[in-house]
Amino acid sequence: MLEPSHNDELPVIPGKRYFTIGEVSELCAVKPHVLRYWEQEFPQLKPVKRRGNRRYYQRDDVLIIRQIRSLLYEQGYTIGGARQRMVDEDEGVSSTDVQAAIREAIEDLEDVLEVLKKV
């Protein structure tokens, strides 16, 4: 998830079961409207909705939000890139696996290019 060094500036997550959107906003240094937007963009983020559609986040949700925040604000990912990175992590796809697949695809394309040059 989130490296310990990345959350030096963020407060410690209290030992509560549920957090309101305002509390999560403070814990993650992200405004509430951004949290609502991220819910639409990241399928992993599913807060419990109760009483009048109020959102209640659990500790795992807060950790996911901190990971999203790190990917977007610290590591420079786009929304789409961060979403894909999180999907890849959920599926256990590592960046070395992706790099190996890219190298293999490049080699295949170079082989095709050589064949086309001969024609």
C-alpha positions as YAML, in Angstrom:
chain: A
units: angstrom
residues:
- id: 1
  name: MET
  ca: [0.00, 0.00, 0.00]
- id: 2
  name: LEU
  ca: [1.44, 3.31, 1.09]
- id: 3
  name: GLU
  ca: [5.08, 3.51, 2.07]
- id: 4
  name: PRO
  ca: [5.59, 4.76, 5.64]
- id: 5
  name: SER
  ca: [7.86, 7.53, 4.34]
- id: 6
  name: HIS
  ca: [5.06, 8.88, 2.16]
- id: 7
  name: ASN
  ca: [2.68, 9.64, 4.98]
- id: 8
  name: ASP
  ca: [4.98, 11.68, 7.24]
- id: 9
  name: GLU
  ca: [2.87, 14.78, 6.69]
- id: 10
  name: LEU
  ca: [-0.46, 12.95, 7.15]
- id: 11
  name: PRO
  ca: [-1.97, 12.40, 10.61]
- id: 12
  name: VAL
  ca: [-2.16, 8.97, 12.22]
- id: 13
  name: ILE
  ca: [-5.41, 7.13, 11.49]
- id: 14
  name: PRO
  ca: [-7.39, 6.80, 14.75]
- id: 15
  name: GLY
  ca: [-8.61, 3.38, 15.87]
- id: 16
  name: LYS
  ca: [-12.25, 4.00, 14.94]
- id: 17
  name: ARG
  ca: [-14.47, 1.77, 12.86]
- id: 18
  name: TYR
  ca: [-16.06, 4.48, 10.68]
- id: 19
  name: PHE
  ca: [-15.03, 7.96, 9.55]
- id: 20
  name: THR
  ca: [-17.14, 10.74, 8.03]
- id: 21
  name: ILE
  ca: [-16.13, 12.40, 4.77]
- id: 22
  name: GLY
  ca: [-14.93, 15.43, 6.76]
- id: 23
  name: GLU
  ca: [-12.69, 13.29, 8.96]
- id: 24
  name: VAL
  ca: [-11.26, 11.44, 5.95]
- id: 25
  name: SER
  ca: [-10.69, 14.77, 4.24]
- id: 26
  name: GLU
  ca: [-8.52, 15.87, 7.17]
- id: 27
  name: LEU
  ca: [-6.76, 12.49, 7.53]
- id: 28
  name: CYS
  ca: [-5.81, 12.40, 3.85]
- id: 29
  name: ALA
  ca: [-5.40, 16.14, 3.10]
- id: 30
  name: VAL
  ca: [-7.94, 15.89, 0.27]
- id: 31
  name: LYS
  ca: [-11.10, 17.99, -0.05]
- id: 32
  name: PRO
  ca: [-14.50, 16.26, 0.25]
- id: 33
  name: HIS
  ca: [-15.51, 16.99, -3.35]
- id: 34
  name: VAL
  ca: [-12.31, 15.28, -4.50]
- id: 35
  name: LEU
  ca: [-13.16, 12.21, -2.40]
- id: 36
  name: ARG
  ca: [-16.61, 12.05, -4.00]
- id: 37
  name: TYR
  ca: [-15.02, 12.32, -7.45]
- id: 38
  name: TRP
  ca: [-12.51, 9.56, -6.67]
- id: 39
  name: GLU
  ca: [-15.39, 7.28, -5.66]
- id: 40
  name: GLN
  ca: [-16.60, 7.50, -9.26]
- id: 41
  name: GLU
  ca: [-13.14, 6.92, -10.74]
- id: 42
  name: PHE
  ca: [-11.75, 4.16, -8.51]
- id: 43
  name: PRO
  ca: [-13.91, 1.03, -8.12]
- id: 44
  name: GLN
  ca: [-11.89, -0.04, -5.04]
- id: 45
  name: LEU
  ca: [-13.26, 2.95, -3.11]
- id: 46
  name: LYS
  ca: [-16.72, 2.06, -1.79]
- id: 47
  name: PRO
  ca: [-17.70, 3.82, 1.44]
- id: 48
  name: VAL
  ca: [-20.77, 2.60, 3.30]
- id: 49
  name: LYS
  ca: [-23.76, 4.89, 2.73]
- id: 50
  name: ARG
  ca: [-26.32, 5.27, 5.50]
- id: 51
  name: ARG
  ca: [-28.92, 7.73, 6.79]
- id: 52
  name: GLY
  ca: [-29.66, 10.21, 4.05]
- id: 53
  name: ASN
  ca: [-26.85, 8.94, 1.79]
- id: 54
  name: ARG
  ca: [-24.13, 9.98, 4.26]
- id: 55
  name: ARG
  ca: [-20.79, 8.35, 3.56]
- id: 56
  name: TYR
  ca: [-18.92, 6.39, 6.19]
- id: 57
  name: TYR
  ca: [-15.40, 5.27, 5.37]
- id: 58
  name: GLN
  ca: [-13.57, 2.40, 7.03]
- id: 59
  name: ARG
  ca: [-9.84, 2.20, 7.76]
- id: 60
  name: ASP
  ca: [-9.20, 0.27, 4.51]
- id: 61
  name: ASP
  ca: [-10.92, 3.06, 2.57]
- id: 62
  name: VAL
  ca: [-8.67, 5.64, 4.21]
- id: 63
  name: LEU
  ca: [-5.58, 3.60, 3.24]
- id: 64
  name: ILE
  ca: [-6.84, 3.33, -0.35]
- id: 65
  name: ILE
  ca: [-7.43, 7.10, -0.46]
- id: 66
  name: ARG
  ca: [-3.92, 7.72, 0.82]
- id: 67
  name: GLN
  ca: [-2.57, 5.42, -1.87]
- id: 68
  name: ILE
  ca: [-4.56, 7.23, -4.56]
- id: 69
  name: ARG
  ca: [-3.33, 10.56, -3.18]
- id: 70
  name: SER
  ca: [0.26, 9.36, -3.32]
- id: 71
  name: LEU
  ca: [-0.08, 8.10, -6.89]
- id: 72
  name: LEU
  ca: [-1.68, 11.32, -8.12]
- id: 73
  name: TYR
  ca: [0.01, 14.04, -6.10]
- id: 74
  name: GLU
  ca: [3.43, 12.60, -5.25]
- id: 75
  name: GLN
  ca: [4.19, 10.16, -8.07]
- id: 76
  name: GLY
  ca: [2.57, 12.18, -10.86]
- id: 77
  name: TYR
  ca: [0.13, 9.60, -12.21]
- id: 78
  name: THR
  ca: [-2.96, 10.63, -14.15]
- id: 79
  name: ILE
  ca: [-6.37, 9.43, -12.93]
- id: 80
  name: GLY
  ca: [-6.34, 6.70, -15.60]
- id: 81
  name: GLY
  ca: [-2.78, 5.70, -14.80]
- id: 82
  name: ALA
  ca: [-3.46, 5.55, -11.07]
- id: 83
  name: ARG
  ca: [-6.61, 3.50, -11.66]
- id: 84
  name: GLN
  ca: [-4.67, 1.04, -13.83]
- id: 85
  name: ARG
  ca: [-1.82, 0.84, -11.31]
- id: 86
  name: MET
  ca: [-4.28, -0.03, -8.54]
- id: 87
  name: VAL
  ca: [-6.02, -2.63, -10.72]
- id: 88
  name: ASP
  ca: [-2.63, -4.15, -11.55]
- id: 89
  name: GLU
  ca: [-1.74, -4.27, -7.84]
- id: 90
  name: ASP
  ca: [-5.08, -5.92, -7.06]
- id: 91
  name: GLU
  ca: [-4.38, -8.53, -9.75]
- id: 92
  name: GLY
  ca: [-0.80, -9.00, -8.58]
- id: 93
  name: VAL
  ca: [0.76, -7.64, -11.76]
- id: 94
  name: SER
  ca: [4.12, -6.12, -10.96]
- id: 95
  name: SER
  ca: [5.88, -3.42, -12.94]
- id: 96
  name: THR
  ca: [8.61, -5.93, -13.83]
- id: 97
  name: ASP
  ca: [5.96, -8.20, -15.41]
- id: 98
  name: VAL
  ca: [4.67, -5.26, -17.42]
- id: 99
  name: GLN
  ca: [8.19, -4.29, -18.50]
- id: 100
  name: ALA
  ca: [8.92, -7.86, -19.59]
- id: 101
  name: ALA
  ca: [5.71, -7.94, -21.64]
- id: 102
  name: ILE
  ca: [6.62, -4.63, -23.27]
- id: 103
  name: ARG
  ca: [10.14, -5.87, -24.14]
- id: 104
  name: GLU
  ca: [8.66, -9.01, -25.67]
- id: 105
  name: ALA
  ca: [6.19, -6.96, -27.72]
- id: 106
  name: ILE
  ca: [9.02, -4.71, -28.95]
- id: 107
  name: GLU
  ca: [11.06, -7.74, -30.03]
- id: 108
  name: ASP
  ca: [8.04, -9.15, -31.88]
- id: 109
  name: LEU
  ca: [7.49, -5.83, -33.65]
- id: 110
  name: GLU
  ca: [11.16, -5.62, -34.61]
- id: 111
  name: ASP
  ca: [10.89, -9.12, -36.13]
- id: 112
  name: VAL
  ca: [7.83, -8.03, -38.12]
- id: 113
  name: LEU
  ca: [9.68, -4.92, -39.28]
- id: 114
  name: GLU
  ca: [12.60, -7.03, -40.54]
- id: 115
  name: VAL
  ca: [10.20, -9.24, -42.50]
- id: 116
  name: LEU
  ca: [8.49, -6.19, -44.00]
- id: 117
  name: LYS
  ca: [11.83, -4.67, -45.04]
- id: 118
  name: LYS
  ca: [12.60, -7.82, -47.04]
- id: 119
  name: VAL
  ca: [9.33, -7.61, -48.98]
...
